[in-house]
mmCIF file of C-alpha atoms and ligand atoms in Angstrom:
data_model
loop_
_atom_site.group_PDB
_atom_site.id
_atom_site.type_symbol
_atom_site.label_atom_id
_atom_site.label_comp_id
_atom_site.label_asym_id
_atom_site.label_seq_id
_atom_site.Cartn_x
_atom_site.Cartn_y
_atom_site.Cartn_z
ATOM 1 C CA MET A 248 76.388 132.425 99.459
ATOM 2 C CA THR A 249 72.820 131.267 100.093
ATOM 3 C CA GLY A 250 69.700 132.503 101.872
ATOM 4 C CA ARG A 251 69.161 135.850 100.108
ATOM 5 C CA ALA A 252 66.212 136.874 97.938
ATOM 6 C CA SER A 253 68.567 136.742 94.969
ATOM 7 C CA THR A 254 69.712 133.152 95.669
ATOM 8 C CA ARG A 255 68.959 130.886 92.681
ATOM 9 C CA LEU A 256 67.870 127.256 92.761
ATOM 10 C CA LEU A 257 69.873 124.311 91.467
ATOM 11 C CA ALA A 258 68.048 121.005 91.803
ATOM 12 C CA LEU A 259 68.544 117.268 91.566
ATOM 13 C CA LEU A 260 65.535 115.253 90.402
ATOM 14 C CA GLY A 261 65.802 111.532 91.132
ATOM 15 C CA HIS A 262 64.102 108.661 92.956
ATOM 16 C CA PRO A 263 65.681 108.047 95.427
ATOM 17 C CA VAL A 264 68.192 110.873 96.032
ATOM 18 C CA ASP A 265 69.008 110.611 99.718
ATOM 19 C CA HIS A 266 72.582 109.293 99.281
ATOM 20 C CA SER A 267 73.575 111.688 96.505
ATOM 21 C CA ALA A 268 76.916 113.479 96.847
ATOM 22 C CA SER A 269 75.857 116.105 94.279
ATOM 23 C CA PRO A 270 74.637 118.707 96.809
ATOM 24 C CA ALA A 271 78.044 118.683 98.521
ATOM 25 C CA LEU A 272 79.859 119.011 95.187
ATOM 26 C CA HIS A 273 77.740 121.858 93.867
ATOM 27 C CA HIS A 274 77.666 123.812 97.109
ATOM 28 C CA ALA A 275 81.472 123.680 97.070
ATOM 29 C CA ALA A 276 81.425 124.821 93.436
ATOM 30 C CA CYS A 277 79.114 127.762 94.275
ATOM 31 C CA GLU A 278 81.310 128.745 97.198
ATOM 32 C CA ALA A 279 84.520 128.586 95.150
ATOM 33 C CA THR A 280 83.150 130.531 92.180
ATOM 34 C CA GLY A 281 81.005 133.037 94.099
ATOM 35 C CA ILE A 282 77.747 131.878 92.473
ATOM 36 C CA ASP A 283 74.711 132.801 94.600
ATOM 37 C CA ALA A 284 72.761 129.540 94.353
ATOM 38 C CA THR A 285 71.693 126.634 96.498
ATOM 39 C CA TYR A 286 71.488 122.994 95.352
ATOM 40 C CA LEU A 287 68.652 120.855 96.683
ATOM 41 C CA ALA A 288 67.929 117.166 96.037
ATOM 42 C CA PHE A 289 64.270 116.317 95.342
ATOM 43 C CA ASP A 290 62.873 112.781 95.477
ATOM 44 C CA VAL A 291 60.443 112.851 92.546
ATOM 45 C CA ALA A 292 58.274 109.820 91.752
ATOM 46 C CA PRO A 293 58.096 109.041 88.011
ATOM 47 C CA SER A 294 54.440 110.123 87.897
ATOM 48 C CA ARG A 295 55.459 113.598 89.160
ATOM 49 C CA LEU A 296 58.452 114.215 86.869
ATOM 50 C CA ALA A 297 56.548 116.397 84.388
ATOM 51 C CA ALA A 298 55.207 118.537 87.245
ATOM 52 C CA ALA A 299 58.707 118.827 88.732
ATOM 53 C CA VAL A 300 60.187 120.016 85.418
ATOM 54 C CA GLU A 301 57.342 122.532 85.079
ATOM 55 C CA GLY A 302 58.192 123.615 88.624
ATOM 56 C CA LEU A 303 61.808 124.293 87.623
ATOM 57 C CA ARG A 304 60.537 126.515 84.829
ATOM 58 C CA ALA A 305 58.047 128.323 87.093
ATOM 59 C CA LEU A 306 60.662 128.908 89.797
ATOM 60 C CA GLY A 307 63.287 130.129 87.350
ATOM 61 C CA ALA A 308 65.782 127.526 88.498
ATOM 62 C CA LEU A 309 69.358 128.134 87.368
ATOM 63 C CA GLY A 310 69.630 124.491 86.317
ATOM 64 C CA ALA A 311 69.222 120.908 87.424
ATOM 65 C CA ASN A 312 70.648 117.433 87.422
ATOM 66 C CA VAL A 313 68.530 114.421 86.596
ATOM 67 C CA THR A 314 69.305 110.945 87.821
ATOM 68 C CA VAL A 315 67.856 107.420 87.897
ATOM 69 C CA PRO A 316 65.064 106.711 86.940
ATOM 70 C CA HIS A 317 64.371 109.972 85.069
ATOM 71 C CA LYS A 318 67.319 110.268 82.678
ATOM 72 C CA GLN A 319 65.395 109.091 79.624
ATOM 73 C CA ALA A 320 61.874 110.288 80.478
ATOM 74 C CA VAL A 321 63.072 113.877 80.896
ATOM 75 C CA LEU A 322 64.016 114.045 77.211
ATOM 76 C CA ASP A 323 60.298 114.411 76.370
ATOM 77 C CA LEU A 324 59.732 117.239 78.847
ATOM 78 C CA VAL A 325 62.192 119.886 77.635
ATOM 79 C CA ASP A 326 62.282 122.369 74.755
ATOM 80 C CA ALA A 327 65.311 120.779 73.070
ATOM 81 C CA VAL A 328 67.724 117.876 73.492
ATOM 82 C CA THR A 329 71.427 118.587 72.899
ATOM 83 C CA ASP A 330 73.414 116.480 70.418
ATOM 84 C CA GLU A 331 75.293 115.012 73.378
ATOM 85 C CA ALA A 332 72.129 113.894 75.222
ATOM 86 C CA HIS A 333 70.795 112.613 71.929
ATOM 87 C CA ALA A 334 73.986 110.601 71.356
ATOM 88 C CA VAL A 335 73.831 108.998 74.814
ATOM 89 C CA GLY A 336 70.041 108.668 74.725
ATOM 90 C CA ALA A 337 69.755 110.118 78.225
ATOM 91 C CA ALA A 338 70.160 113.429 80.049
ATOM 92 C CA ASN A 339 71.830 114.143 83.382
ATOM 93 C CA THR A 340 71.749 117.951 83.174
ATOM 94 C CA LEU A 341 69.031 120.534 82.451
ATOM 95 C CA CYS A 342 70.243 123.973 81.473
ATOM 96 C CA TRP A 343 69.001 127.080 79.687
ATOM 97 C CA ASP A 344 69.787 128.411 76.248
ATOM 98 C CA ASP A 345 68.163 131.715 75.427
ATOM 99 C CA GLY A 346 65.060 130.910 77.489
ATOM 100 C CA ARG A 347 64.761 127.356 76.189
ATOM 101 C CA LEU A 348 65.154 124.464 78.601
ATOM 102 C CA LEU A 349 67.736 121.985 77.261
ATOM 103 C CA ALA A 350 68.359 118.369 78.235
ATOM 104 C CA ASP A 351 72.097 117.786 78.114
ATOM 105 C CA ASN A 352 74.493 115.039 79.133
ATOM 106 C CA THR A 353 77.885 115.442 80.824
ATOM 107 C CA ASP A 354 78.417 111.767 81.795
ATOM 108 C CA ALA A 355 80.191 110.713 78.592
ATOM 109 C CA THR A 356 82.505 113.753 78.595
ATOM 110 C CA GLY A 357 83.254 113.226 82.279
ATOM 111 C CA LEU A 358 83.987 109.544 81.818
ATOM 112 C CA LEU A 359 86.221 110.164 78.804
ATOM 113 C CA GLU A 360 88.341 112.474 80.981
ATOM 114 C CA VAL A 361 88.696 109.684 83.540
ATOM 115 C CA LEU A 362 89.648 107.146 80.855
ATOM 116 C CA THR A 363 92.316 109.390 79.324
ATOM 117 C CA ASP A 364 93.553 111.715 82.098
ATOM 118 C CA ASP A 365 93.258 109.451 85.155
ATOM 119 C CA LEU A 366 93.759 105.987 83.640
ATOM 120 C CA GLY A 367 95.905 106.933 80.630
ATOM 121 C CA LEU A 368 93.938 104.698 78.240
ATOM 122 C CA GLN A 369 94.515 105.033 74.526
ATOM 123 C CA ALA A 370 92.863 104.013 71.271
ATOM 124 C CA GLN A 371 92.691 100.238 70.754
ATOM 125 C CA THR A 372 92.501 99.466 74.502
ATOM 126 C CA ALA A 373 90.383 96.325 74.994
ATOM 127 C CA VAL A 374 87.448 97.154 77.283
ATOM 128 C CA GLU A 375 84.489 95.115 78.543
ATOM 129 C CA VAL A 376 81.487 97.066 79.816
ATOM 130 C CA VAL A 377 79.173 95.317 82.281
ATOM 131 C CA GLY A 378 75.610 96.669 82.127
ATOM 132 C CA ALA A 379 73.411 98.256 79.484
ATOM 133 C CA GLY A 380 71.619 101.154 81.174
ATOM 134 C CA GLY A 381 72.266 104.898 81.097
ATOM 135 C CA ALA A 382 75.782 104.706 82.571
ATOM 136 C CA ALA A 383 76.732 101.960 80.106
ATOM 137 C CA ARG A 384 75.446 104.099 77.235
ATOM 138 C CA ALA A 385 77.596 107.029 78.414
ATOM 139 C CA ALA A 386 80.542 104.595 78.639
ATOM 140 C CA ALA A 387 79.838 103.358 75.112
ATOM 141 C CA VAL A 388 79.965 106.902 73.718
ATOM 142 C CA ALA A 389 83.137 107.737 75.676
ATOM 143 C CA LEU A 390 84.871 104.487 74.644
ATOM 144 C CA GLY A 391 83.826 105.058 71.046
ATOM 145 C CA ARG A 392 85.403 108.504 71.086
ATOM 146 C CA LEU A 393 88.534 106.994 72.609
ATOM 147 C CA GLY A 394 88.672 104.489 69.745
ATOM 148 C CA ALA A 395 88.695 101.543 72.168
ATOM 149 C CA ARG A 396 87.896 97.915 71.314
ATOM 150 C CA VAL A 397 84.664 97.229 73.167
ATOM 151 C CA ARG A 398 82.493 94.308 74.263
ATOM 152 C CA VAL A 399 79.314 94.766 76.314
ATOM 153 C CA TRP A 400 77.876 92.197 78.701
ATOM 154 C CA ALA A 401 74.361 92.484 80.133
ATOM 155 C CA ARG A 402 71.913 89.969 81.500
ATOM 156 C CA ARG A 403 69.580 90.808 78.608
ATOM 157 C CA ARG A 404 71.524 90.093 75.442
ATOM 158 C CA GLU A 405 69.523 92.394 73.176
ATOM 159 C CA ARG A 406 70.279 95.351 75.453
ATOM 160 C CA ALA A 407 73.993 94.507 75.415
ATOM 161 C CA GLU A 408 73.901 94.442 71.616
ATOM 162 C CA GLU A 409 72.226 97.860 71.543
ATOM 163 C CA VAL A 410 74.933 99.412 73.730
ATOM 164 C CA GLN A 411 77.670 97.666 71.747
ATOM 165 C CA ALA A 412 76.182 99.174 68.560
ATOM 166 C CA LEU A 413 76.237 102.611 70.186
ATOM 167 C CA ALA A 414 79.967 102.247 70.950
ATOM 168 C CA LEU A 415 80.681 101.161 67.375
ATOM 169 C CA ALA A 416 78.635 104.097 66.028
ATOM 170 C CA HIS A 417 80.915 106.459 67.981
ATOM 171 C CA GLY A 418 84.189 105.010 66.741
ATOM 172 C CA ALA A 419 84.841 101.849 68.770
ATOM 173 C CA GLN A 420 85.794 98.517 67.259
ATOM 174 C CA ALA A 421 84.323 95.233 68.468
ATOM 175 C CA LEU A 422 86.355 93.226 70.983
ATOM 176 C CA GLU A 423 86.330 89.592 69.887
ATOM 177 C CA ALA A 424 84.658 87.045 72.173
ATOM 178 C CA ARG A 425 87.931 85.142 72.748
ATOM 179 C CA GLU A 426 89.971 88.259 73.682
ATOM 180 C CA ARG A 427 90.531 89.187 77.335
ATOM 181 C CA PRO A 428 89.767 92.824 78.146
ATOM 182 C CA GLU A 429 92.507 95.043 79.557
ATOM 183 C CA VAL A 430 89.857 97.064 81.384
ATOM 184 C CA VAL A 431 86.525 95.959 82.898
ATOM 185 C CA VAL A 432 83.987 98.738 83.566
ATOM 186 C CA ASN A 433 81.119 98.068 85.951
ATOM 187 C CA ALA A 434 78.154 100.143 84.775
ATOM 188 C CA THR A 435 75.534 98.302 86.841
ATOM 189 C CA PRO A 436 74.378 99.233 90.367
ATOM 190 C CA LEU A 437 75.884 95.949 91.631
ATOM 191 C CA GLY A 438 78.198 96.824 94.508
ATOM 192 C CA LEU A 439 76.087 99.670 95.866
ATOM 193 C CA ALA A 440 74.719 97.220 98.434
ATOM 194 C CA ASP A 441 77.928 95.142 98.523
ATOM 195 C CA GLU A 442 76.843 92.652 95.835
ATOM 196 C CA PRO A 443 79.562 91.107 93.621
ATOM 197 C CA LEU A 444 79.524 91.150 89.825
ATOM 198 C CA PRO A 445 78.850 87.898 87.953
ATOM 199 C CA GLU A 446 81.698 85.398 88.469
ATOM 200 C CA PRO A 447 83.921 85.965 85.385
ATOM 201 C CA PHE A 448 84.342 89.658 86.268
ATOM 202 C CA MET A 449 85.470 88.833 89.799
ATOM 203 C CA ALA A 450 88.613 87.015 88.613
ATOM 204 C CA LEU A 451 90.907 89.691 87.190
ATOM 205 C CA THR A 452 94.690 89.462 86.873
ATOM 206 C CA PRO A 453 97.477 91.975 87.642
ATOM 207 C CA ASP A 454 97.633 93.214 84.037
ATOM 208 C CA GLN A 455 93.971 94.283 84.095
ATOM 209 C CA THR A 456 92.176 97.418 85.341
ATOM 210 C CA ALA A 457 88.853 97.415 87.189
ATOM 211 C CA LEU A 458 86.836 100.626 86.839
ATOM 212 C CA ASP A 459 83.661 100.699 88.919
ATOM 213 C CA LEU A 460 81.269 103.544 88.100
ATOM 214 C CA VAL A 461 79.620 102.947 91.481
ATOM 215 C CA TYR A 462 80.939 105.297 94.139
ATOM 216 C CA ARG A 463 80.591 104.801 97.874
ATOM 217 C CA PRO A 464 82.863 105.184 100.894
ATOM 218 C CA GLU A 465 84.160 101.580 100.881
ATOM 219 C CA PRO A 466 85.503 99.768 97.797
ATOM 220 C CA THR A 467 82.872 97.521 96.188
ATOM 221 C CA PRO A 468 83.306 93.704 96.175
ATOM 222 C CA PHE A 469 84.367 94.010 92.480
ATOM 223 C CA LEU A 470 87.153 96.475 93.368
ATOM 224 C CA ARG A 471 88.164 94.506 96.474
ATOM 225 C CA ALA A 472 88.521 91.306 94.423
ATOM 226 C CA ALA A 473 90.461 93.131 91.706
ATOM 227 C CA ALA A 474 92.814 94.717 94.253
ATOM 228 C CA ARG A 475 93.392 91.321 95.934
ATOM 229 C CA ALA A 476 94.355 89.923 92.515
ATOM 230 C CA GLY A 477 96.850 92.754 91.985
ATOM 231 C CA ALA A 478 94.811 94.525 89.283
ATOM 232 C CA ARG A 479 94.659 98.321 89.054
ATOM 233 C CA THR A 480 91.410 99.769 90.462
ATOM 234 C CA ALA A 481 89.422 102.991 90.154
ATOM 235 C CA ASP A 482 85.993 103.834 91.537
ATOM 236 C CA GLY A 483 83.223 106.130 90.276
ATOM 237 C CA ARG A 484 84.386 109.256 92.100
ATOM 238 C CA GLY A 485 86.421 110.534 89.160
ATOM 239 C CA MET A 486 83.442 110.362 86.804
ATOM 240 C CA LEU A 487 81.092 111.886 89.369
ATOM 241 C CA LEU A 488 83.423 114.805 89.886
ATOM 242 C CA ALA A 489 84.053 115.395 86.175
ATOM 243 C CA GLN A 490 80.364 115.233 85.156
ATOM 244 C CA ALA A 491 79.502 117.619 88.013
ATOM 245 C CA ALA A 492 82.182 120.112 86.937
ATOM 246 C CA HIS A 493 80.846 120.130 83.372
ATOM 247 C CA ALA A 494 77.219 120.468 84.549
ATOM 248 C CA PHE A 495 78.158 123.437 86.743
ATOM 249 C CA GLU A 496 79.871 125.054 83.781
ATOM 250 C CA ARG A 497 76.722 124.581 81.645
ATOM 251 C CA TRP A 498 74.647 126.392 84.308
ATOM 252 C CA THR A 499 77.017 129.224 85.170
ATOM 253 C CA GLY A 500 79.680 129.519 82.468
ATOM 254 C CA LEU A 501 82.285 128.996 85.190
ATOM 255 C CA ALA A 502 84.588 125.993 85.595
ATOM 256 C CA PRO A 503 84.760 125.087 89.294
ATOM 257 C CA PRO A 504 88.253 124.235 90.614
ATOM 258 C CA ARG A 505 88.569 120.432 90.540
ATOM 259 C CA PRO A 506 90.640 120.135 93.768
ATOM 260 C CA VAL A 507 87.868 121.971 95.650
ATOM 261 C CA LEU A 508 85.300 119.511 94.274
ATOM 262 C CA ALA A 509 87.520 116.539 95.103
ATOM 263 C CA ALA A 510 87.879 117.718 98.700
ATOM 264 C CA ALA A 511 84.107 118.241 99.019
ATOM 265 C CA LEU A 512 83.442 114.773 97.617
ATOM 266 C CA ALA A 513 85.906 113.194 100.023
ATOM 267 C CA ARG A 514 84.228 114.971 102.954
ATOM 268 C CA ALA A 515 80.761 113.889 101.757
ATOM 269 C CA LEU A 516 81.687 110.245 101.217
ATOM 270 C CA ASP A 517 84.313 109.614 103.856
ATOM 271 C CA GLY A 518 83.182 111.959 106.608
ATOM 272 C CA PRO A 519 80.630 111.146 109.314
ATOM 273 C CA GLY A 520 77.402 109.923 107.706
ATOM 274 C CA GLY A 521 79.111 109.515 104.287
HETATM 275 P P1 NAP B 226 70.239 101.903 84.883
HETATM 276 O O1 NAP B 226 69.947 102.744 83.703
HETATM 277 O O2 NAP B 226 69.147 101.498 85.803
HETATM 278 O O3 NAP B 226 70.999 100.573 84.310
HETATM 279 C C1 NAP B 226 71.462 99.583 85.186
HETATM 280 C C2 NAP B 226 72.030 98.408 84.378
HETATM 281 O O4 NAP B 226 72.520 97.454 85.315
HETATM 282 C C3 NAP B 226 71.021 97.686 83.497
HETATM 283 O O5 NAP B 226 71.700 97.184 82.355
HETATM 284 C C4 NAP B 226 70.583 96.541 84.388
HETATM 285 O O6 NAP B 226 70.129 95.396 83.677
HETATM 286 C C5 NAP B 226 71.886 96.183 85.069
HETATM 287 N N1 NAP B 226 71.661 95.458 86.306
HETATM 288 C C6 NAP B 226 70.957 95.880 87.388
HETATM 289 N N2 NAP B 226 70.961 94.916 88.327
HETATM 290 C C7 NAP B 226 71.653 93.865 87.808
HETATM 291 C C8 NAP B 226 71.979 92.565 88.298
HETATM 292 N N3 NAP B 226 71.570 92.156 89.510
HETATM 293 N N4 NAP B 226 72.696 91.738 87.500
HETATM 294 C C9 NAP B 226 73.087 92.138 86.270
HETATM 295 N N5 NAP B 226 72.806 93.359 85.744
HETATM 296 C C10 NAP B 226 72.096 94.213 86.524
HETATM 297 O O7 NAP B 226 71.305 102.606 85.800
HETATM 298 P P2 NAP B 226 72.526 103.548 85.318
HETATM 299 O O8 NAP B 226 72.087 104.954 85.194
HETATM 300 O O9 NAP B 226 73.148 102.895 84.137
HETATM 301 O O10 NAP B 226 73.510 103.488 86.568
HETATM 302 C C11 NAP B 226 74.172 102.292 86.938
HETATM 303 C C12 NAP B 226 75.116 102.616 88.092
HETATM 304 O O11 NAP B 226 76.184 103.418 87.607
HETATM 305 C C13 NAP B 226 74.433 103.463 89.182
HETATM 306 O O12 NAP B 226 73.915 102.637 90.189
HETATM 307 C C14 NAP B 226 75.553 104.321 89.712
HETATM 308 O O13 NAP B 226 76.103 103.681 90.847
HETATM 309 C C15 NAP B 226 76.585 104.314 88.594
HETATM 310 N N6 NAP B 226 76.723 105.661 87.984
HETATM 311 C C16 NAP B 226 77.786 106.395 88.356
HETATM 312 C C17 NAP B 226 77.988 107.638 87.806
HETATM 313 C C18 NAP B 226 79.190 108.432 88.232
HETATM 314 O O14 NAP B 226 79.242 109.635 87.950
HETATM 315 N N7 NAP B 226 80.142 107.807 88.885
HETATM 316 C C19 NAP B 226 77.096 108.162 86.863
HETATM 317 C C20 NAP B 226 75.995 107.366 86.483
HETATM 318 C C21 NAP B 226 75.819 106.121 87.067
HETATM 319 P P3 NAP B 226 68.580 95.261 83.270
HETATM 320 O O15 NAP B 226 68.366 96.256 82.145
HETATM 321 O O16 NAP B 226 68.463 93.851 82.842
HETATM 322 O O17 NAP B 226 67.783 95.595 84.492
#
């Protein structure tokens, strides 16, 4: 569906972007829905982000994703920030509304689908979130909406407290310090390069669930340790797929078939060069 004068641009702005699976996902979505667009990943240094966003406007891009380290900075470069991006404090999607460029967020919605549909979690589930960046903030909003009991750990305590407050503001209750979590969510990049999480999170038991937001072809050390201990495990593919499906819908009004996206993701991550 690409390579014509009418073909529209979808873009990823990040730094770096070379291992992103998003192009594979969105090309599959275009193919399945008949949208005439191509999705390109651009490595944009922070000093060039404003120029890149202006470029999207000038080129009439159909939409874009934004990833680390631009998810917060982009909020100042658009015409309006959606309530969802405002709630999370970060954007992962740029889309149009009546000629205005909006910064939106589909991470929290995508993660909530994983928590409920894939993992079957319910209100009151005891969850510990590791990390306090953009992914942890999306997790805090999703867990708040679920009505979970939440504790946040981060190496900088004040940042953990901020993310904990965000979860409580969205409906979570605080998980007491002495209580063991039923679910541990890794929202740090630890594991991308095969690094373990801090020690307490590496010793789960069979009644616990390990959810790693990191996605890569091989299980991370956190998920390997959890699986060895008999705990249930899930990696970041489910969230990646769900946030991509919602972003595509924001750009095109069409919901891409999830099995098609799942197959494209599996090919991108598990195939040669994945
Ligand atoms: P971020 O905003 O840069 O935040 C990273 C967090 O991890 C910060 O709290 C940071 O602590 C902490 N951290 C980094 N290195 C650490 C270490 N060595 N020890 C302890 N804490 C450490 O990044 P993000 O956007 O939240 O993304 C985090 C990861 O989530 C990404 O790498 C990606 O793999 C994953 N993710 C997945 C999806 C998905 O769809 N599956 C979506 C978004 C993100 P400091 O603040 O102290 O540096």
